[in-house]
Each structure stands twice: as C-alpha cells, then as structure tokens.
Coordinates of C-alpha atoms in Angstrom, one line a residue:
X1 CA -13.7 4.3 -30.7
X2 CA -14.3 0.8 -30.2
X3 CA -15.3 -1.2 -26.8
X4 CA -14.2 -4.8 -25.7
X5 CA -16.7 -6.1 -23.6
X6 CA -15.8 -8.0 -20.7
X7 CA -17.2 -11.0 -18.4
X8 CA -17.3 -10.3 -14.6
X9 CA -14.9 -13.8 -14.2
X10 CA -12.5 -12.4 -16.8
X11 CA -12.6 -8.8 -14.9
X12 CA -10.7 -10.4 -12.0
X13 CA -8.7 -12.4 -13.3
X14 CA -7.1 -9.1 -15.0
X15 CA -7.4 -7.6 -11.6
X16 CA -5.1 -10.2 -9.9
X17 CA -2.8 -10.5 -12.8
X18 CA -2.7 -6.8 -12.5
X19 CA -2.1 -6.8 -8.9
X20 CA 0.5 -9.7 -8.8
X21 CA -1.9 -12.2 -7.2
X22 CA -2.4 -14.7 -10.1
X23 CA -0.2 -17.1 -8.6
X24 CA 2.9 -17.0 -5.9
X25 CA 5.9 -16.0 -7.1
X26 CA 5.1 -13.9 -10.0
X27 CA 8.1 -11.6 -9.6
X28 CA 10.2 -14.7 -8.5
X29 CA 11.9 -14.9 -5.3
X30 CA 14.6 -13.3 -3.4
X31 CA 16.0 -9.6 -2.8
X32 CA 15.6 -8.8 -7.1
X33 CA 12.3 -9.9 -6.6
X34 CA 10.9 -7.3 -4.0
X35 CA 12.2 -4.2 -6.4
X36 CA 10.4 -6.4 -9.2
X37 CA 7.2 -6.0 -7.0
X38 CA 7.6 -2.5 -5.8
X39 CA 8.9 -1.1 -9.7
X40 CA 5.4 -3.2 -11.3
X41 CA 3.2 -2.0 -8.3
X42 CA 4.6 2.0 -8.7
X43 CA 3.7 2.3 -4.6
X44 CA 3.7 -0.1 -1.7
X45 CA 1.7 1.8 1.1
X46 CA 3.6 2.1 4.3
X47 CA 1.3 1.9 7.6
X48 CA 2.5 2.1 10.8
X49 CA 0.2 -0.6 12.3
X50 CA 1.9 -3.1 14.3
X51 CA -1.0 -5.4 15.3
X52 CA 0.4 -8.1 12.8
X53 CA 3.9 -7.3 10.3
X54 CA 3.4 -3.8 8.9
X55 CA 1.2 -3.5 5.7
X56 CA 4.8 -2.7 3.5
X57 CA 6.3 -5.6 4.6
X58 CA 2.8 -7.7 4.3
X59 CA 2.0 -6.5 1.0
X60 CA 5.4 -7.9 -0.4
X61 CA 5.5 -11.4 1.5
X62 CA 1.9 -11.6 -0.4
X63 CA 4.0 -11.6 -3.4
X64 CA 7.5 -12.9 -2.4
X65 CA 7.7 -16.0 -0.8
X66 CA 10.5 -16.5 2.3
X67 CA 10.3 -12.6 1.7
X68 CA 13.2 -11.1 4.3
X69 CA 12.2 -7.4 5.6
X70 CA 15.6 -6.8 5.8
X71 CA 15.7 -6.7 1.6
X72 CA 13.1 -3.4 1.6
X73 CA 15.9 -1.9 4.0
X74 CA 19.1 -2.6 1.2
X75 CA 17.6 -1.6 -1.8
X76 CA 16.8 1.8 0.0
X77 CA 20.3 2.0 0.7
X78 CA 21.3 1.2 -2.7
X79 CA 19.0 4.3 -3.9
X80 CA 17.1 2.3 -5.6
X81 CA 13.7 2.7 -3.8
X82 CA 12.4 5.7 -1.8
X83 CA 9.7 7.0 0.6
X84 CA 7.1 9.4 -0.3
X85 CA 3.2 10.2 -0.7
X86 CA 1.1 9.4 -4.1
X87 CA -2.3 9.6 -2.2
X88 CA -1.0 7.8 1.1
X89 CA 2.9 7.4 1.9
X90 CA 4.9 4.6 0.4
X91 CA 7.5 3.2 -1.1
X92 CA 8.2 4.5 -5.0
X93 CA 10.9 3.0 -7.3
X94 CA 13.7 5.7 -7.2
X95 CA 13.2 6.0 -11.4
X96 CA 10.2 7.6 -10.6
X97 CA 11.3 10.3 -8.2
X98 CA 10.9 13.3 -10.9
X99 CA 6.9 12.7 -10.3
X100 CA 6.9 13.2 -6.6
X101 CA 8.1 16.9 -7.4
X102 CA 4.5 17.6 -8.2
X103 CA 3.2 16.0 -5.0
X104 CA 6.0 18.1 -3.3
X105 CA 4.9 21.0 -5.2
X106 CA 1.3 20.6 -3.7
X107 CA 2.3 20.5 -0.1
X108 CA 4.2 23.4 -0.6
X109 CA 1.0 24.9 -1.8
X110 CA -1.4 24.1 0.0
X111 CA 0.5 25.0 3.3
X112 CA -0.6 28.2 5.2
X113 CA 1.3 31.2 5.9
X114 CA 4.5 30.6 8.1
X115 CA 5.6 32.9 11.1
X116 CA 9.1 34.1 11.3
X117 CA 10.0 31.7 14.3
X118 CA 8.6 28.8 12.4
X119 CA 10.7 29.4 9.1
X120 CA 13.7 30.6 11.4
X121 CA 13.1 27.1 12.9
X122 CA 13.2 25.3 9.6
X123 CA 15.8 27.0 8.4
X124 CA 18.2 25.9 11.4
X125 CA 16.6 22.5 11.2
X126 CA 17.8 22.3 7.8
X127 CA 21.4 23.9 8.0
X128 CA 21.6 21.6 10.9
X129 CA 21.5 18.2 8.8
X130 CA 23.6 19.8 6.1
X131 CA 26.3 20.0 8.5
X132 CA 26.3 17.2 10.8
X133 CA 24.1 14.3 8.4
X134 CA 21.4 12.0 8.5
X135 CA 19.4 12.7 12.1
X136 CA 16.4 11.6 14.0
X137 CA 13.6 13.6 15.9
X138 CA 15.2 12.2 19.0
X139 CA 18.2 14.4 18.0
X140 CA 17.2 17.6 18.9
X141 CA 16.0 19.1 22.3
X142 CA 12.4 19.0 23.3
X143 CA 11.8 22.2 22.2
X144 CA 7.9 21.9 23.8
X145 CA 6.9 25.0 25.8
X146 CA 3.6 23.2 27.0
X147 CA 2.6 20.0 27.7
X148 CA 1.6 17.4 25.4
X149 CA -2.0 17.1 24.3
X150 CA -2.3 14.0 22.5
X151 CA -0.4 12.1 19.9
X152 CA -0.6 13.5 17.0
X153 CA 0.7 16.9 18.9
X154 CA 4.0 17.2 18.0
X155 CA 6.5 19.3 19.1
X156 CA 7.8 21.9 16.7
X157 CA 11.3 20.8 15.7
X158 CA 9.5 17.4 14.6
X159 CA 6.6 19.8 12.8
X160 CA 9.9 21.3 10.9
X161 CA 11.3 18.5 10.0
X162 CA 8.0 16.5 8.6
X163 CA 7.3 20.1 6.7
X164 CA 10.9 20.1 4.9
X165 CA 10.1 16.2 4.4
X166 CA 6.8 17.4 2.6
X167 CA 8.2 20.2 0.5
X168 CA 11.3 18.1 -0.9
X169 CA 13.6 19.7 1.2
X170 CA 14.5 16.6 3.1
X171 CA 14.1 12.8 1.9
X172 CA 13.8 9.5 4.6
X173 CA 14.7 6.3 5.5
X174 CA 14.0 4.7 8.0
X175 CA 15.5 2.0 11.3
X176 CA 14.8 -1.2 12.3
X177 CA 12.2 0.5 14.6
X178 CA 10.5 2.1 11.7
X179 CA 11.9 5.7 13.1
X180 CA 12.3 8.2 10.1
X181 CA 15.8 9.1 10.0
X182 CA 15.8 12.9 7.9
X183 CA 18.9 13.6 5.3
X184 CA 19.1 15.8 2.6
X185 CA 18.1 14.9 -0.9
X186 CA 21.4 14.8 -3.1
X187 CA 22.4 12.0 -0.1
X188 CA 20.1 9.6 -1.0
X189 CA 19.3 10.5 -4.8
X190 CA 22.0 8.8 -7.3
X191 CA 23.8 11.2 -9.9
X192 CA 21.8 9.7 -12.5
X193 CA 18.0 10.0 -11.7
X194 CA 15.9 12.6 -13.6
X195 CA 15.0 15.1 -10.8
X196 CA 13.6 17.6 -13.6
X197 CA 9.8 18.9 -12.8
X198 CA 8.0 16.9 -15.3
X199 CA 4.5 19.0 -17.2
X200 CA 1.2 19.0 -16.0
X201 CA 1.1 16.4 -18.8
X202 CA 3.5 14.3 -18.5
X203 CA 2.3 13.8 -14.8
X204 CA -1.3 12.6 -15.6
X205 CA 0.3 10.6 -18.4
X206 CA 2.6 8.9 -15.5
X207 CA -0.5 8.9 -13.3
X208 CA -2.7 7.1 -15.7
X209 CA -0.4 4.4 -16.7
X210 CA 0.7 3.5 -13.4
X211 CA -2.6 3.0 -11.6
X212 CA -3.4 1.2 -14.9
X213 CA -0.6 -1.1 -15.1
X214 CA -0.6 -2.2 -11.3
X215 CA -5.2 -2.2 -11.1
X216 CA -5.8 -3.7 -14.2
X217 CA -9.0 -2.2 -15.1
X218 CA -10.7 0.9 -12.9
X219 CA -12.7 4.0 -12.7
X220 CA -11.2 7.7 -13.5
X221 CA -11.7 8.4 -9.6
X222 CA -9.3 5.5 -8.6
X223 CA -6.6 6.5 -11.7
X224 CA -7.3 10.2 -10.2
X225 CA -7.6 9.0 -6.7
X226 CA -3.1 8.8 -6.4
X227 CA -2.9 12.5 -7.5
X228 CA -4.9 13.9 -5.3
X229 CA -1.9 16.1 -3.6
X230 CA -1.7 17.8 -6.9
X231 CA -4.3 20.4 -7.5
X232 CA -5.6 21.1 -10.8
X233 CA -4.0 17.5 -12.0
X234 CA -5.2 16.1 -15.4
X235 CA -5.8 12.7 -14.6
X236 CA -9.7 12.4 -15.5
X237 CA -9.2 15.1 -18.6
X238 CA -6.2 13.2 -20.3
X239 CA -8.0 9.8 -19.9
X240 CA -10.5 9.9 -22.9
X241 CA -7.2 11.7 -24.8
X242 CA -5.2 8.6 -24.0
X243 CA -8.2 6.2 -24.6
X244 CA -8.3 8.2 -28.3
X245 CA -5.0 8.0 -29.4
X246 CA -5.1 4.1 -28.5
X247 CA -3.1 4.1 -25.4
X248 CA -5.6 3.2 -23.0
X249 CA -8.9 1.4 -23.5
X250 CA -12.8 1.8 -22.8
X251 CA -14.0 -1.5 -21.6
X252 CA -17.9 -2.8 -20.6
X253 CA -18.4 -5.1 -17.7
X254 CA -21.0 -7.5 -18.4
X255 CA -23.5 -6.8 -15.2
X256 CA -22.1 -3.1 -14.2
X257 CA -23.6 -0.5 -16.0
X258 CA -20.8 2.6 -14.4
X259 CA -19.5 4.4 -17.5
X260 CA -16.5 4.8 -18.4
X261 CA -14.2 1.7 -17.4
X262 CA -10.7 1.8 -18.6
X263 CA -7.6 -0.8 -19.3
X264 CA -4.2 -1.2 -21.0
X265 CA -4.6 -2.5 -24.4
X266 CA -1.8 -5.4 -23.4
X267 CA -4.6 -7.1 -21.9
X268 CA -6.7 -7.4 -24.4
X269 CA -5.4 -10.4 -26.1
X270 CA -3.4 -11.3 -22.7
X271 CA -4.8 -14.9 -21.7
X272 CA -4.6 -15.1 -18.1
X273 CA -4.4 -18.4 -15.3
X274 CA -4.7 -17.8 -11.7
X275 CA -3.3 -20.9 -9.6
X276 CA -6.0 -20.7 -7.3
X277 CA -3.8 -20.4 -4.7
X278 CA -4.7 -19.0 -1.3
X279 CA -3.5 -15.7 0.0
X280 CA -3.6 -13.1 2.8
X281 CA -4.1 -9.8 2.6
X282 CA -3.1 -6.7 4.2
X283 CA -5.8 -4.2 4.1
X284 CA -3.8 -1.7 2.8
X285 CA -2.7 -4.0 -0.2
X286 CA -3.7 -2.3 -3.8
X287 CA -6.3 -5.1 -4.0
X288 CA -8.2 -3.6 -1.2
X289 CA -8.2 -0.1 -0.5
X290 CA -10.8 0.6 -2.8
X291 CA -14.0 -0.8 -0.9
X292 CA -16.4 -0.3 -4.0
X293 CA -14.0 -2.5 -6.7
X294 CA -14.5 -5.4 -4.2
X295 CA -18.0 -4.9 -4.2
X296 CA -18.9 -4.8 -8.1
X297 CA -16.3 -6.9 -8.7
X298 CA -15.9 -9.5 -6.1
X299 CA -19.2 -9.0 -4.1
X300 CA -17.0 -9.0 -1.4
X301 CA -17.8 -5.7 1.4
X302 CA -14.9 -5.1 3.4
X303 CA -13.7 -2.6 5.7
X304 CA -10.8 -2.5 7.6
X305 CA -12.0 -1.9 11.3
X306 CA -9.4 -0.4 13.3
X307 CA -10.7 2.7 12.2
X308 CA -14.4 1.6 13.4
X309 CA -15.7 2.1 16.9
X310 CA -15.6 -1.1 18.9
X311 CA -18.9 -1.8 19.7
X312 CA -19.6 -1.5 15.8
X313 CA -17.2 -4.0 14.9
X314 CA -18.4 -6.8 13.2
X315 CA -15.3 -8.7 12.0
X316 CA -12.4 -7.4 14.1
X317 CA -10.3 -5.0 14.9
X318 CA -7.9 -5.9 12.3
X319 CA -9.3 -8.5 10.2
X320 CA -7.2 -9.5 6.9
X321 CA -9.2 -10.9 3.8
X322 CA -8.1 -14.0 2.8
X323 CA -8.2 -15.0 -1.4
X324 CA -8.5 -18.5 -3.3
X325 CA -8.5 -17.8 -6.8
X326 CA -10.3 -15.2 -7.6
X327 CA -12.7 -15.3 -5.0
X328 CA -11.9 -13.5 -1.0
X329 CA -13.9 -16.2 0.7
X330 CA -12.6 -15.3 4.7
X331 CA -11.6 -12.3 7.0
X332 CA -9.1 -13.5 9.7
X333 CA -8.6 -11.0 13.2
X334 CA -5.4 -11.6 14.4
X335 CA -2.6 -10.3 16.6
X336 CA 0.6 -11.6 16.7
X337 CA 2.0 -11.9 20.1
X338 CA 5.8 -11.5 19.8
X339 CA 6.7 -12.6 23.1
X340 CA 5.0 -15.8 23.2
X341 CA 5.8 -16.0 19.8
X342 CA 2.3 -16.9 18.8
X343 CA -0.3 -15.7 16.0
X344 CA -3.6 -15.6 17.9
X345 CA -6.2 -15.3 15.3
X346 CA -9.6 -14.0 17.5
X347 CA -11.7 -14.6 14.7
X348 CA -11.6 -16.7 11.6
X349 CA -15.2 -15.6 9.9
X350 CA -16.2 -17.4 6.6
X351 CA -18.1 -15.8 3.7
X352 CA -21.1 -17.8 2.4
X353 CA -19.3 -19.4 -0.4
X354 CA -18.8 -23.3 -0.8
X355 CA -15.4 -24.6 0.3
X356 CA -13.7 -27.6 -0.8
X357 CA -11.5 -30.0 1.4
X358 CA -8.6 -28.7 -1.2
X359 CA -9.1 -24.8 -0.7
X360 CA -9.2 -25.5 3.5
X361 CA -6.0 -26.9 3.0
X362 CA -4.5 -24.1 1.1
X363 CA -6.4 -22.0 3.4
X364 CA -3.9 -23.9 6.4
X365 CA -1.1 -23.3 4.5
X366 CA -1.6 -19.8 4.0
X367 CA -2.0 -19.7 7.8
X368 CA 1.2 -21.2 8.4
X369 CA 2.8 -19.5 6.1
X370 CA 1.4 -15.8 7.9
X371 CA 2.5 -17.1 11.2
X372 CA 6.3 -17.3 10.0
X373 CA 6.7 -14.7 8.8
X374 CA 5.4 -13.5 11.4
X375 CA 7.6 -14.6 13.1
X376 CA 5.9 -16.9 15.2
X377 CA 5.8 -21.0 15.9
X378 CA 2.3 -21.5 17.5
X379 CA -1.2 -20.7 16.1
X380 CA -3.8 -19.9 18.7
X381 CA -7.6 -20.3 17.3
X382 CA -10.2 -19.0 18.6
X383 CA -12.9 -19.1 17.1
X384 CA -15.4 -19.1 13.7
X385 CA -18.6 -18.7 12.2
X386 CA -18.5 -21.9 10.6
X387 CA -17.5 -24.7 13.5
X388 CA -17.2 -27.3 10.3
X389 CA -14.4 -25.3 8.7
X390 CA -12.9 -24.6 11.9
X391 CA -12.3 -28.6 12.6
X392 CA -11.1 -28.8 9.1
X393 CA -8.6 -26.4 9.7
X394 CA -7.3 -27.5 13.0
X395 CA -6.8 -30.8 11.6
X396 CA -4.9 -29.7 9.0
X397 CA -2.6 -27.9 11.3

C-alpha cells in the first residue's frame, strides 16, 4: 500500500480547501449557498454563546459573504436541514438523517433505568404534542416541587422532553430567540428521506468519509472523535479496510512523525490556491476544535477561554483566531454590545509572525466585515500587544 508524502505548506492548504477557507465564497453566495456549506461540512456546531453572533451562524458568514441568519431558519423549514448531535449538537443536511439513528440508538442506551413517574411523564409529554403540535418548554406547568439549584437543573417536564429529543422520539427547531420548539418526527422529516437504521458498517463508512471530506487530512481519533455517542462504532477498525481497498489514503507529513495520517484520494492530484484572504473564526468552527491539528500543523496553540478561570486567562474570555492565508496570525476578544450597537474588541493580540501593510488591511476588512454582521456600526479598540499594528489598523478604519 503505497504512501504520498506531504509538505507541512501543502498540509494546510488541503486543510482549508477541505474546510471551505481557501478563499471567500467558495460555495457562492446567497440562501443555496449556506445548504452548499452545511451539505459539504456534514455538521455546523450550534453553541449557545451570545457574547458575539452564535458559533452556527459565525461559522457560515466565515464562508458566505452578506450571509442572512434568517436563511439557516428557511431551509429548516423546508426540511432540508435538521438539528442533532454527531459528537456536539448541530446542524446536519436532512439526507443524512438515517445516521443519527445510531446516535439516537446510543442515548437510548446509555441512559439509566427510568421510574414509573418519569416514563408516565414522557409518555404524556409525548401524547401531548401528538395532539396539540409543535410546543415549547414554556408550554407546560412548572412542574418543580423544589426550588431551583442552578442552571443546568431543570425541571422534569423539560428533562422529558430533551430525553424524547435524545432518543428520536421528538425532532427540533428552533425561534428567533434560539428556544427549541419540540414536534414529532414525521412533521419535520419529508416522505422521501431514508429513515432506515443503516449497519454498523455503513455508519463508520458514513463517519469516515464525512470527517474526511470536510478535514482534509486527520488522525483516526478526530475521524472517530464524531461517533463517539455510538458505542462499539467502527470508525478506527474500517479505516485501514477503506485505506486498502483504495478509498481512503495513508499520507506522511514531512516534519510529524504521528502514524497513521489519512486523506481522500481526490486530493491527491487536486492543485489547490488559497487567496490569502483574511478571516475570523468562531472557536467552534471545524478548523479549530481540535487544539492539537493547530499545533502540528499551524503551530498555532489556541484555546477558547470561556471555559478557563479568569485569572488564568491569557487572551480573553472569548477570543476568535483570526487567518491570512494559511497562517492564524491574531486572536481578537470581543463583545458585541447590541444596544450601542458597537463591537468592542478588549483585546487584539498578535502572534509573532511578520505582517505586511497588505495583510493589516485585510485584517481591517475582516473587522468591518465581523462588525456588520454583527450587527453593529462602531468599532471600539482597546487595546494590543503590538501598539505598531494597532495604529495600522486604526488608520485603516
């Protein structure tokens, strides 16, 4: 079985290509354009997050320029789309809804044993949106004998209704306000999508291809990573079977030495350009969830730090990398303030790489472009590690 060896420089490129950050536009523009995205990508990861434009909607603008959130919302309703968990929750083209039966399939499993009052519960839960439609949590009584402990403690008609949500029982969409609004599944599924339980094969086959197709080039424990609801999956067994019969390849990094390293053959011959345009990230954007692929491959260590204690913050509390080319060469903290209608950006921090008077410009534009669709007119500043840049950057706004 033969082995293409790579260059670290041609690594990314596939990487971005892969990702659908080689240049803007990829998919096109417009509505079409966002189902383009979402179909090539196989999952957009939803996050509830609201310290800039949610992570979904982020994730897509990246990718779609004048993107309208609006167009997520209609090609739900169409059926064309849907909400559900690979390894995280997001949104999954609707042709693909047979393989979250597995997923649905290991909820069901993994759940522990169920008293009487709480399937009794379910069960009128259920019968309850067969008869009357689509509802919300806010819909039914507060059904809380004691008081509320913390946030995540939720009451048990809400616990019902996210359990039938997990087991395939009920499907979701969702409201302006990002509440989940529960219906049943033959509401929202069109007559002709596959809804059989595909094999324990077919599944790692889907799996494998997927996380292929939309990472470019990766490790069995980020193919495997997106099946991790399904127990006993055969994601890392199938993938030297695949890479055998020709339908995935082994491929060497020049400078990494981790063993095996796998890759559609359609790249091997595929010659790609990246514009070298500037864009920014969400953290939950394919590109960056995996913290150890931007380290081999872009020597770039990030962490999102929301999730990081505030005095150990180094960057921010929500700090979004920021790519030119193929290289992330910023993080940028910012908060969108809705009322004043301003993007305040705490912290613009600079990695060590050299910067032209050409990238800070696309660097601006990025900005501006953030702040729209952001929905704000004025950029607030505050302050960098590199005072230099910073002037460069005012000046261009």
């Amino acid at each position: 079985m033969s082995q293409l060896t790579l260059s670290m420089a041609q690594a990314r490129k596939i990487f971005l290509h892969a990702a659908g950050l080689a240049r803007p536009a990829q998919f096109g523009k417009g509505r079409e354009a966002v189902y383009k995205v979402i179909d090539h990508l196989g999952f957009v990861q939803v996050d509830t997050n609201y310290t800039v434009e949610r992570a979904h909607h982020h994730t897509i603008a990246a990718r779609v320029p004048g993107y309208q959130p609006e167009w997520l919302e209609e090609l739900q309703a169409d059926g064309r789309i849907f909400e559900f968990f690979t390894s995280d929750s997001g949104y999954i083209p609707m042709h693909n809804y047979r393989f979250s039966l597995p997923v649905k399939q290991g909820f069901l499993a993994d759940r522990k044993p169920l008293m009487q009052a709480e399937i009794s519960l379910m069960n009128k839960v259920l019968d309850r949106i067969a008869r009357e439609g689509p509802l919300m949590v806010k819909d039914f009584e507060n059904d809380r004998l004691e008081a509320s402990a913390g946030w995540w403690d939720w009451r048990p008609s809400k616990i019902a209704l996210e359990r039938l949500y997990l087991d395939g029982r009920l499907m979701t969409t969702r409201t302006k306000t990002f509440q989940k609004i529960y219906d049943l599944p033959k509401n929202l599924v069109p007559d002709d999508i596959d809804t059989t339980m595909p094999t324990p094969e077919e599944y790692a086959r889907h799996v494998i291809l997927r996380e292929l197709n939309v990472l470019g080039i990766a490790y069995p424990k980020e193919i495997a990573w997106r099946a991790r609801y399904v127990k006993g999956n055969l994601v890392k067994k199938m993938l030297p079977e695949l890479a055998e019969k020709g339908d995935i390849c082994h491929v060497k990094i020049e400078g990494l030495n981790a063993s095996p390293i796998y890759m559609l053959p359609a790249y091997k011959k595929k010659k790609v350009q990246l514009s070298g345009d500037a864009f920014i990230l969400s953290p939950f954007d394919i590109l960056n969830v995996y913290r150890h692929r931007l380290r081999d491959f872009f020597d770039f260590d990030y962490q999102i730090e929301c999730f990081v204690p505030e005095p150990k913050r180094k960057y921010g509390y929500f700090s979004l990398p920021i790519l030119v080319g193929d290289r992330f060469v910023a993080r940028m903290d910012s908060k969108a303030d809705r009322k004043q209608r301003t993007l305040i950006i705490h912290n613009l921090h600079f990695e060590p790489k050299r910067l032209t008077g050409p990238d800070l410009a696309k660097i601006t534009d990025a900005i501006k472009t953030f702040t729209q669709f952001n929905q704000c007119v004025e950029i607030a500043l505050k302050r960098s590690n590199n005072k230099q840049h910073l002037k460069a950057i005012k000046n261009y706004l």
